[in-house]
PDB file of C-alpha atoms in Angstrom:
ATOM      1  CA  MET H 240       0.000   0.000   0.000  1.00 59.00           C
ATOM      2  CA  SER H 241       1.161   3.516  -0.706  1.00 48.00           C
ATOM      3  CA  GLY H 242       1.758   6.224   1.879  1.00 46.00           C
ATOM      4  CA  GLN H 243       2.693   6.104   5.534  1.00 49.00           C
ATOM      5  CA  ARG H 244       0.652   3.866   7.798  1.00 59.00           C
ATOM      6  CA  LYS H 245      -1.784   5.853   9.929  1.00 68.00           C
ATOM      7  CA  ASN H 246      -4.414   4.900  12.454  1.00 69.00           C
ATOM      8  CA  PRO H 247      -7.804   4.228  10.844  1.00 74.00           C
ATOM      9  CA  GLN H 248     -10.372   6.985  11.201  1.00 70.00           C
ATOM     10  CA  ALA H 249     -14.095   7.307  10.679  1.00 69.00           C
ATOM     11  CA  ARG H 250     -13.664   8.173   6.992  1.00 73.00           C
ATOM     12  CA  ASP H 251     -11.912   4.820   6.526  1.00 81.00           C
ATOM     13  CA  ARG H 252     -15.038   2.996   7.711  1.00 75.00           C
ATOM     14  CA  THR H 253     -17.122   4.837   5.105  1.00 75.00           C
ATOM     15  CA  ILE H 254     -14.612   4.254   2.310  1.00 82.00           C
ATOM     16  CA  GLY H 255     -14.179   0.610   3.248  1.00 83.00           C
ATOM     17  CA  ALA H 256     -17.930   0.003   3.158  1.00 79.00           C
ATOM     18  CA  GLN H 257     -18.139   1.671  -0.269  1.00 82.00           C
ATOM     19  CA  LEU H 258     -15.302  -0.456  -1.670  1.00 89.00           C
ATOM     20  CA  LYS H 259     -16.868  -3.627  -0.305  1.00 88.00           C
ATOM     21  CA  ALA H 260     -20.227  -2.741  -1.866  1.00 84.00           C
ATOM     22  CA  LEU H 261     -18.547  -2.032  -5.226  1.00 87.00           C
ATOM     23  CA  ARG H 262     -16.707  -5.356  -5.159  1.00 91.00           C
ATOM     24  CA  GLN H 263     -19.886  -7.287  -4.372  1.00 91.00           C
ATOM     25  CA  GLU H 264     -22.237  -5.381  -6.682  1.00 88.00           C
ATOM     26  CA  GLN H 265     -20.074  -4.420  -9.665  1.00 91.00           C
ATOM     27  CA  THR H 266     -17.585  -7.293  -9.905  1.00 92.00           C
ATOM     28  CA  THR H 267     -17.638 -11.073  -9.693  1.00 94.00           C
ATOM     29  CA  LEU H 268     -14.584 -11.125  -7.407  1.00 94.00           C
ATOM     30  CA  ASN H 269     -14.657 -12.661  -3.978  1.00 95.00           C
ATOM     31  CA  LEU H 270     -12.402 -11.219  -1.248  1.00 95.00           C
ATOM     32  CA  GLU H 271      -9.430 -13.500  -2.013  1.00 95.00           C
ATOM     33  CA  ALA H 272      -9.556 -12.948  -5.778  1.00 95.00           C
ATOM     34  CA  ALA H 273      -9.891  -9.179  -5.373  1.00 94.00           C
ATOM     35  CA  ALA H 274      -6.905  -9.048  -3.026  1.00 94.00           C
ATOM     36  CA  ARG H 275      -4.778 -11.008  -5.525  1.00 95.00           C
ATOM     37  CA  ALA H 276      -5.799  -8.718  -8.381  1.00 95.00           C
ATOM     38  CA  ILE H 277      -4.913  -5.600  -6.383  1.00 95.00           C
ATOM     39  CA  GLY H 278      -1.662  -7.103  -5.094  1.00 94.00           C
ATOM     40  CA  TRP H 279      -2.591  -7.092  -1.411  1.00 94.00           C
ATOM     41  CA  SER H 280      -3.031  -9.840   1.128  1.00 94.00           C
ATOM     42  CA  THR H 281      -6.544 -11.052   1.851  1.00 94.00           C
ATOM     43  CA  ALA H 282      -6.170  -9.826   5.441  1.00 93.00           C
ATOM     44  CA  THR H 283      -5.255  -6.311   4.277  1.00 93.00           C
ATOM     45  CA  LEU H 284      -8.269  -5.997   1.988  1.00 93.00           C
ATOM     46  CA  SER H 285     -10.555  -7.432   4.667  1.00 91.00           C
ATOM     47  CA  ARG H 286      -9.349  -4.870   7.228  1.00 88.00           C
ATOM     48  CA  ILE H 287      -9.829  -2.057   4.709  1.00 90.00           C
ATOM     49  CA  GLU H 288     -13.371  -3.131   3.841  1.00 88.00           C
ATOM     50  CA  ASN H 289     -14.204  -3.220   7.546  1.00 82.00           C
ATOM     51  CA  GLY H 290     -12.667   0.193   8.291  1.00 81.00           C
ATOM     52  CA  LYS H 291      -9.864  -1.199  10.447  1.00 81.00           C
ATOM     53  CA  ARG H 292      -7.012   0.071   8.292  1.00 87.00           C
ATOM     54  CA  HIS H 293      -6.251   3.496   6.861  1.00 85.00           C
ATOM     55  CA  ILE H 294      -6.452   3.831   3.082  1.00 87.00           C
ATOM     56  CA  THR H 295      -5.155   6.712   0.962  1.00 87.00           C
ATOM     57  CA  SER H 296      -6.886   8.266  -2.045  1.00 87.00           C
ATOM     58  CA  GLU H 297      -4.127   6.740  -4.208  1.00 90.00           C
ATOM     59  CA  ASP H 298      -4.972   3.273  -2.906  1.00 91.00           C
ATOM     60  CA  VAL H 299      -8.671   3.939  -3.536  1.00 91.00           C
ATOM     61  CA  ALA H 300      -7.817   4.827  -7.144  1.00 92.00           C
ATOM     62  CA  MET H 301      -5.894   1.566  -7.555  1.00 93.00           C
ATOM     63  CA  VAL H 302      -8.769  -0.521  -6.160  1.00 93.00           C
ATOM     64  CA  LEU H 303     -11.359   1.206  -8.338  1.00 92.00           C
ATOM     65  CA  THR H 304      -9.211   0.736 -11.449  1.00 93.00           C
ATOM     66  CA  THR H 305      -8.802  -2.949 -10.638  1.00 94.00           C
ATOM     67  CA  TYR H 306     -12.560  -3.284 -10.254  1.00 94.00           C
ATOM     68  CA  GLY H 307     -13.181  -1.538 -13.585  1.00 93.00           C
ATOM     69  CA  VAL H 308     -15.355   1.172 -12.055  1.00 90.00           C
ATOM     70  CA  PRO H 309     -16.489   3.733 -14.680  1.00 89.00           C
ATOM     71  CA  MET H 310     -14.442   6.940 -14.872  1.00 89.00           C
ATOM     72  CA  ALA H 311     -17.094   9.367 -13.532  1.00 85.00           C
ATOM     73  CA  GLN H 312     -17.901   7.173 -10.554  1.00 85.00           C
ATOM     74  CA  ARG H 313     -14.197   6.533  -9.944  1.00 87.00           C
ATOM     75  CA  GLU H 314     -13.318  10.237  -9.898  1.00 87.00           C
ATOM     76  CA  GLU H 315     -16.167  11.031  -7.503  1.00 84.00           C
ATOM     77  CA  LEU H 316     -15.056   8.353  -5.005  1.00 83.00           C
ATOM     78  CA  ILE H 317     -11.381   9.311  -5.241  1.00 86.00           C
ATOM     79  CA  GLU H 318     -12.213  12.961  -4.591  1.00 83.00           C
ATOM     80  CA  SER H 319     -14.377  11.961  -1.637  1.00 75.00           C
ATOM     81  CA  ALA H 320     -11.481   9.952  -0.199  1.00 78.00           C
ATOM     82  CA  ARG H 321      -9.067  12.837  -0.771  1.00 79.00           C
ATOM     83  CA  THR H 322     -11.221  15.540   0.845  1.00 71.00           C
ATOM     84  CA  GLY H 323     -12.248  13.250   3.679  1.00 59.00           C
ATOM     85  CA  VAL H 324      -8.678  13.277   4.991  1.00 49.00           C
ATOM     86  CA  GLN H 325      -9.011  17.011   5.679  1.00 48.00           C
ATOM     87  CA  ALA H 326     -12.444  16.740   7.226  1.00 54.00           C
ATOM     88  CA  GLY H 327     -11.559  17.998  10.707  1.00 59.00           C
ATOM     89  CA  TRP H 328      -8.987  19.436  13.077  1.00 58.00           C
ATOM     90  CA  TRP H 329      -7.751  15.908  13.856  1.00 56.00           C
ATOM     91  CA  SER H 330      -6.165  15.716  10.389  1.00 56.00           C
ATOM     92  CA  ARG H 331      -3.535  18.188  11.637  1.00 58.00           C
ATOM     93  CA  PRO H 332      -2.011  16.575  14.763  1.00 59.00           C
ATOM     94  CA  LEU H 333      -1.266  18.889  17.678  1.00 62.00           C
ATOM     95  CA  PRO H 334       2.163  18.668  19.363  1.00 65.00           C
ATOM     96  CA  GLY H 335       2.033  16.600  22.538  1.00 66.00           C
ATOM     97  CA  VAL H 336      -1.342  15.076  21.652  1.00 70.00           C
ATOM     98  CA  LEU H 337      -1.416  11.323  21.075  1.00 72.00           C
ATOM     99  CA  PRO H 338      -2.476  10.166  17.574  1.00 69.00           C
ATOM    100  CA  ASP H 339      -5.228   8.074  19.183  1.00 77.00           C
ATOM    101  CA  VAL H 340      -6.965  11.318  20.183  1.00 82.00           C
ATOM    102  CA  GLY H 341      -7.338  12.328  16.538  1.00 79.00           C
ATOM    103  CA  THR H 342      -8.679   8.905  15.649  1.00 79.00           C
ATOM    104  CA  LEU H 343     -11.190   9.106  18.494  1.00 87.00           C
ATOM    105  CA  ALA H 344     -12.281  12.605  17.457  1.00 85.00           C
ATOM    106  CA  SER H 345     -12.930  11.464  13.896  1.00 81.00           C
ATOM    107  CA  TYR H 346     -15.118   8.631  15.193  1.00 85.00           C
ATOM    108  CA  GLU H 347     -16.999  10.980  17.536  1.00 89.00           C
ATOM    109  CA  ALA H 348     -17.686  13.387  14.674  1.00 84.00           C
ATOM    110  CA  SER H 349     -19.491  10.690  12.668  1.00 83.00           C
ATOM    111  CA  ALA H 350     -21.298   9.007  15.582  1.00 89.00           C
ATOM    112  CA  ASN H 351     -24.936   9.583  16.464  1.00 91.00           C
ATOM    113  CA  ALA H 352     -24.687   8.377  20.082  1.00 96.00           C
ATOM    114  CA  LEU H 353     -21.922   8.167  22.695  1.00 97.00           C
ATOM    115  CA  THR H 354     -21.909   6.396  26.052  1.00 98.00           C
ATOM    116  CA  ASN H 355     -19.160   6.978  28.624  1.00 97.00           C
ATOM    117  CA  TRP H 356     -18.373   4.953  31.731  1.00 96.00           C
ATOM    118  CA  SER H 357     -15.890   6.110  34.368  1.00 95.00           C
ATOM    119  CA  PHE H 358     -15.432   5.213  38.003  1.00 93.00           C
ATOM    120  CA  SER H 359     -12.532   7.452  39.104  1.00 92.00           C
ATOM    121  CA  PHE H 360     -12.728  10.708  37.120  1.00 96.00           C
ATOM    122  CA  VAL H 361     -15.074  12.806  34.994  1.00 97.00           C
ATOM    123  CA  PRO H 362     -14.762  11.823  31.284  1.00 96.00           C
ATOM    124  CA  GLY H 363     -12.871  14.164  28.966  1.00 96.00           C
ATOM    125  CA  LEU H 364     -15.996  15.187  27.043  1.00 97.00           C
ATOM    126  CA  LEU H 365     -17.418  16.701  30.239  1.00 98.00           C
ATOM    127  CA  GLN H 366     -14.262  18.108  31.833  1.00 97.00           C
ATOM    128  CA  THR H 367     -13.584  21.748  32.655  1.00 97.00           C
ATOM    129  CA  GLU H 368     -10.173  23.260  31.933  1.00 96.00           C
ATOM    130  CA  ARG H 369      -8.869  23.459  35.523  1.00 97.00           C
ATOM    131  CA  TYR H 370     -10.060  19.954  36.355  1.00 98.00           C
ATOM    132  CA  ALA H 371      -8.565  18.538  33.141  1.00 97.00           C
ATOM    133  CA  ALA H 372      -5.255  20.333  33.700  1.00 96.00           C
ATOM    134  CA  GLY H 373      -5.048  18.958  37.233  1.00 96.00           C
ATOM    135  CA  LEU H 374      -5.759  15.436  36.026  1.00 95.00           C
ATOM    136  CA  MET H 375      -3.192  15.649  33.222  1.00 93.00           C
ATOM    137  CA  SER H 376      -0.557  17.103  35.545  1.00 93.00           C
ATOM    138  CA  GLU H 377      -1.058  14.259  38.014  1.00 92.00           C
ATOM    139  CA  ASP H 378      -0.537  11.873  35.107  1.00 88.00           C
ATOM    140  CA  GLY H 379       2.874  13.480  34.538  1.00 88.00           C
ATOM    141  CA  ALA H 380       2.139  15.669  31.501  1.00 86.00           C
ATOM    142  CA  GLU H 381       4.454  18.633  30.937  1.00 88.00           C
ATOM    143  CA  PRO H 382       2.838  22.116  31.162  1.00 88.00           C
ATOM    144  CA  GLN H 383       3.146  22.754  27.409  1.00 87.00           C
ATOM    145  CA  ASP H 384       1.562  19.371  26.655  1.00 88.00           C
ATOM    146  CA  VAL H 385      -1.277  20.062  29.093  1.00 92.00           C
ATOM    147  CA  LYS H 386      -2.148  23.190  27.130  1.00 90.00           C
ATOM    148  CA  MET H 387      -2.217  21.373  23.767  1.00 89.00           C
ATOM    149  CA  ARG H 388      -4.106  18.391  25.139  1.00 90.00           C
ATOM    150  CA  TRP H 389      -6.750  20.689  26.567  1.00 94.00           C
ATOM    151  CA  ARG H 390      -7.123  22.354  23.158  1.00 90.00           C
ATOM    152  CA  ALA H 391      -7.743  18.933  21.614  1.00 89.00           C
ATOM    153  CA  ARG H 392     -10.188  18.008  24.384  1.00 92.00           C
ATOM    154  CA  LEU H 393     -12.094  21.262  23.932  1.00 92.00           C
ATOM    155  CA  GLN H 394     -12.333  20.579  20.195  1.00 90.00           C
ATOM    156  CA  ARG H 395     -13.760  17.135  20.938  1.00 92.00           C
ATOM    157  CA  GLN H 396     -16.394  18.617  23.252  1.00 95.00           C
ATOM    158  CA  ARG H 397     -17.884  20.605  20.369  1.00 92.00           C
ATOM    159  CA  VAL H 398     -19.601  17.441  19.137  1.00 92.00           C
ATOM    160  CA  LEU H 399     -21.833  17.174  22.231  1.00 94.00           C
ATOM    161  CA  PRO H 400     -24.735  19.402  21.093  1.00 91.00           C
ATOM    162  CA  THR H 401     -25.140  17.299  17.937  1.00 90.00           C
ATOM    163  CA  ILE H 402     -25.388  13.796  19.407  1.00 93.00           C
ATOM    164  CA  ASP H 403     -27.149  11.644  21.992  1.00 96.00           C
ATOM    165  CA  TYR H 404     -24.668  11.548  24.873  1.00 97.00           C
ATOM    166  CA  THR H 405     -24.836   9.743  28.221  1.00 97.00           C
ATOM    167  CA  ALA H 406     -22.120   9.554  30.872  1.00 97.00           C
ATOM    168  CA  PHE H 407     -22.420   6.950  33.613  1.00 97.00           C
ATOM    169  CA  LEU H 408     -20.206   7.936  36.555  1.00 97.00           C
ATOM    170  CA  HIS H 409     -19.571   6.121  39.790  1.00 95.00           C
ATOM    171  CA  GLU H 410     -20.039   8.402  42.782  1.00 95.00           C
ATOM    172  CA  SER H 411     -16.315   8.117  43.593  1.00 94.00           C
ATOM    173  CA  ALA H 412     -15.547   9.973  40.346  1.00 95.00           C
ATOM    174  CA  LEU H 413     -17.252  13.038  41.830  1.00 96.00           C
ATOM    175  CA  GLN H 414     -14.981  13.176  44.860  1.00 94.00           C
ATOM    176  CA  GLN H 415     -11.492  13.318  43.337  1.00 94.00           C
ATOM    177  CA  PRO H 416     -10.223  16.946  43.573  1.00 96.00           C
ATOM    178  CA  PHE H 417      -8.048  17.052  40.464  1.00 96.00           C
ATOM    179  CA  GLY H 418      -6.751  20.616  40.245  1.00 96.00           C
ATOM    180  CA  GLY H 419      -7.890  21.370  43.803  1.00 97.00           C
ATOM    181  CA  ILE H 420     -11.173  21.834  45.645  1.00 97.00           C
ATOM    182  CA  ASP H 421     -12.159  24.944  43.679  1.00 97.00           C
ATOM    183  CA  ALA H 422     -11.565  23.095  40.418  1.00 97.00           C
ATOM    184  CA  LEU H 423     -13.726  20.200  41.631  1.00 97.00           C
ATOM    185  CA  ARG H 424     -16.500  22.593  42.698  1.00 97.00           C
ATOM    186  CA  GLU H 425     -16.403  24.175  39.246  1.00 98.00           C
ATOM    187  CA  GLN H 426     -16.424  20.743  37.613  1.00 98.00           C
ATOM    188  CA  LEU H 427     -19.471  19.614  39.581  1.00 98.00           C
ATOM    189  CA  GLY H 428     -21.266  22.801  38.574  1.00 97.00           C
ATOM    190  CA  HIS H 429     -20.427  22.063  34.955  1.00 97.00           C
ATOM    191  CA  LEU H 430     -21.945  18.581  35.282  1.00 97.00           C
ATOM    192  CA  VAL H 431     -25.165  20.100  36.617  1.00 96.00           C
ATOM    193  CA  GLN H 432     -25.281  22.528  33.683  1.00 95.00           C
ATOM    194  CA  ALA H 433     -24.616  19.694  31.223  1.00 94.00           C
ATOM    195  CA  SER H 434     -27.534  17.750  32.659  1.00 91.00           C
ATOM    196  CA  THR H 435     -29.880  20.722  32.335  1.00 88.00           C
ATOM    197  CA  ARG H 436     -28.773  21.129  28.691  1.00 89.00           C
ATOM    198  CA  GLY H 437     -30.046  17.640  27.894  1.00 88.00           C
ATOM    199  CA  LEU H 438     -26.813  15.656  28.161  1.00 93.00           C
ATOM    200  CA  GLY H 439     -27.178  12.433  30.122  1.00 95.00           C
ATOM    201  CA  VAL H 440     -25.239  12.475  33.400  1.00 97.00           C
ATOM    202  CA  ARG H 441     -26.187   9.518  35.588  1.00 97.00           C
ATOM    203  CA  ILE H 442     -24.571   8.403  38.829  1.00 97.00           C
ATOM    204  CA  VAL H 443     -23.966   4.822  39.960  1.00 95.00           C
ATOM    205  CA  ARG H 444     -23.780   4.403  43.729  1.00 94.00           C
ATOM    206  CA  GLY H 445     -22.268   1.765  45.967  1.00 87.00           C
ATOM    207  CA  ARG H 446     -20.612  -1.517  45.134  1.00 85.00           C
ATOM    208  CA  MET H 447     -20.234  -2.494  41.469  1.00 80.00           C
ATOM    209  CA  PRO H 448     -19.610  -5.749  39.571  1.00 80.00           C
ATOM    210  CA  HIS H 449     -15.895  -6.410  39.088  1.00 80.00           C
ATOM    211  CA  ARG H 450     -15.964  -5.996  35.311  1.00 79.00           C
ATOM    212  CA  LEU H 451     -17.072  -2.380  35.693  1.00 80.00           C
ATOM    213  CA  LEU H 452     -13.906  -1.637  37.657  1.00 79.00           C
ATOM    214  CA  LEU H 453     -11.472  -2.668  34.938  1.00 81.00           C
ATOM    215  CA  HIS H 454     -11.165   0.550  32.928  1.00 90.00           C
ATOM    216  CA  PRO H 455     -13.075   3.590  31.659  1.00 93.00           C
ATOM    217  CA  TRP H 456     -14.550   3.316  28.171  1.00 96.00           C
ATOM    218  CA  LEU H 457     -16.496   5.146  25.486  1.00 97.00           C
ATOM    219  CA  LEU H 458     -19.014   3.304  23.309  1.00 97.00           C
ATOM    220  CA  LEU H 459     -19.685   4.958  19.945  1.00 95.00           C
ATOM    221  CA  ASP H 460     -22.819   4.151  17.940  1.00 93.00           C
ATOM    222  CA  PHE H 461     -23.153   5.037  14.246  1.00 87.00           C
ATOM    223  CA  PRO H 462     -26.215   5.345  12.013  1.00 83.00           C
ATOM    224  CA  ASP H 463     -24.896   3.069   9.236  1.00 72.00           C
ATOM    225  CA  ALA H 464     -22.040   1.081  10.768  1.00 77.00           C
ATOM    226  CA  PRO H 465     -21.390  -1.252  13.713  1.00 82.00           C
ATOM    227  CA  PRO H 466     -20.431   0.338  17.046  1.00 90.00           C
ATOM    228  CA  VAL H 467     -16.837   0.946  18.126  1.00 90.00           C
ATOM    229  CA  LEU H 468     -15.466   0.967  21.649  1.00 93.00           C
ATOM    230  CA  ASN H 469     -12.568   3.073  22.913  1.00 93.00           C
ATOM    231  CA  VAL H 470     -10.842   1.832  26.059  1.00 91.00           C
ATOM    232  CA  GLU H 471      -8.629   4.252  27.972  1.00 85.00           C
ATOM    233  CA  LEU H 472      -5.301   2.870  29.149  1.00 80.00           C
ATOM    234  CA  ASN H 473      -2.337   4.467  30.896  1.00 76.00           C
ATOM    235  CA  GLY H 474      -0.892   6.832  28.282  1.00 71.00           C
ATOM    236  CA  SER H 475      -2.769   5.309  25.343  1.00 75.00           C
ATOM    237  CA  SER H 476      -6.048   3.755  24.267  1.00 82.00           C
ATOM    238  CA  VAL H 477      -7.321   0.878  22.141  1.00 86.00           C
ATOM    239  CA  PHE H 478     -10.268   0.543  19.775  1.00 86.00           C
ATOM    240  CA  LEU H 479     -12.428  -2.577  19.817  1.00 87.00           C
ATOM    241  CA  HIS H 480     -14.710  -3.708  16.986  1.00 83.00           C
ATOM    242  CA  ASP H 481     -17.362  -6.291  16.126  1.00 80.00           C
ATOM    243  CA  ASP H 482     -17.742  -9.152  18.631  1.00 86.00           C
ATOM    244  CA  GLU H 483     -15.386  -7.447  21.097  1.00 89.00           C
ATOM    245  CA  VAL H 484     -17.959  -4.684  21.605  1.00 93.00           C
ATOM    246  CA  ARG H 485     -20.913  -6.883  22.628  1.00 93.00           C
ATOM    247  CA  SER H 486     -19.923  -7.317  26.266  1.00 93.00           C
ATOM    248  CA  TYR H 487     -19.708  -3.530  26.612  1.00 94.00           C
ATOM    249  CA  GLU H 488     -23.170  -3.123  25.131  1.00 95.00           C
ATOM    250  CA  ASN H 489     -24.317  -5.524  27.855  1.00 94.00           C
ATOM    251  CA  MET H 490     -22.494  -3.405  30.437  1.00 94.00           C
ATOM    252  CA  ARG H 491     -24.286  -0.325  29.136  1.00 95.00           C
ATOM    253  CA  SER H 492     -27.613  -2.056  29.721  1.00 95.00           C
ATOM    254  CA  MET H 493     -26.465  -3.016  33.225  1.00 93.00           C
ATOM    255  CA  LEU H 494     -25.461   0.579  33.987  1.00 95.00           C
ATOM    256  CA  ASP H 495     -28.811   1.838  32.725  1.00 96.00           C
ATOM    257  CA  ARG H 496     -30.530  -0.417  35.275  1.00 94.00           C
ATOM    258  CA  MET H 497     -28.153   0.433  38.139  1.00 94.00           C
ATOM    259  CA  ALA H 498     -27.785   4.205  37.745  1.00 96.00           C
ATOM    260  CA  LEU H 499     -29.857   6.943  39.313  1.00 96.00           C
ATOM    261  CA  SER H 500     -32.127   8.872  36.976  1.00 96.00           C
ATOM    262  CA  SER H 501     -30.843  12.111  35.465  1.00 95.00           C
ATOM    263  CA  ALA H 502     -32.908  14.172  37.918  1.00 95.00           C
ATOM    264  CA  GLU H 503     -31.736  12.147  40.919  1.00 97.00           C
ATOM    265  CA  SER H 504     -28.144  12.359  39.709  1.00 97.00           C
ATOM    266  CA  ARG H 505     -28.367  16.124  39.235  1.00 96.00           C
ATOM    267  CA  SER H 506     -29.698  16.524  42.778  1.00 97.00           C
ATOM    268  CA  MET H 507     -26.888  14.399  44.182  1.00 96.00           C
ATOM    269  CA  ILE H 508     -24.215  16.384  42.311  1.00 97.00           C
ATOM    270  CA  GLU H 509     -25.682  19.670  43.557  1.00 96.00           C
ATOM    271  CA  GLN H 510     -25.605  18.386  47.150  1.00 96.00           C
ATOM    272  CA  LEU H 511     -21.973  17.273  46.804  1.00 95.00           C
ATOM    273  CA  ARG H 512     -21.027  20.676  45.408  1.00 95.00           C
ATOM    274  CA  GLU H 513     -22.704  22.510  48.301  1.00 95.00           C
ATOM    275  CA  ARG H 514     -20.682  20.466  50.807  1.00 94.00           C
ATOM    276  CA  LEU H 515     -17.315  21.443  49.331  1.00 89.00           C
TER     277      LEU H 515
END
């Protein structure tokens, strides 16, 4: 394949689905035969069709030529692939910001629903600047990196008014004073405001099943593609697809049953804030 390997982004899922549909509808090639004709391995073509590997506009052109796609249709798809790379701020990486953040942002921009789970801190999509800076500093980030990472996080938050968003938080996540007590008070006030703006903020109290303690995660649902899960790790993250996501969908259903309602959660957050 041409070009430097990059992490797959949301546009790769769209392009992959289009290429798969073209192969099945406009050629007689199965996956193995198509891969041979292009000069790729079967695994590479399979990952591309399923949006798990980045593909350049040059590679798209090669696939479409191999499939004998008519010129007008070919040019339209190649141009779509080319412009899709520049679709958002994540196409221009910020210094000190991990590449995974750009990948996540591209997924969030094409999702129609997001579900967060966190048991020890407020998720990035709902963080305030002072709280986020305190959390990043405790993780060992340098001051200049904190500033750039916050810029990226603030850019990600712009998607919230356009999607169905729910954050499930364990009550312990509301008690960690990252950035200090004043920063926590401000953060709790922000959560109350988010809830009144229609974003789902729901609190889970008490003891939890062990599997909910393993790690924070973000489940992304799409209108025309299978869901993707992002798991936060120490200093990085991983993306899960297909069958790997099902257990997290089950966990989402469990959290929905366990959590307080939005109104009850808002009242609890307000009470915690008053006590600080």
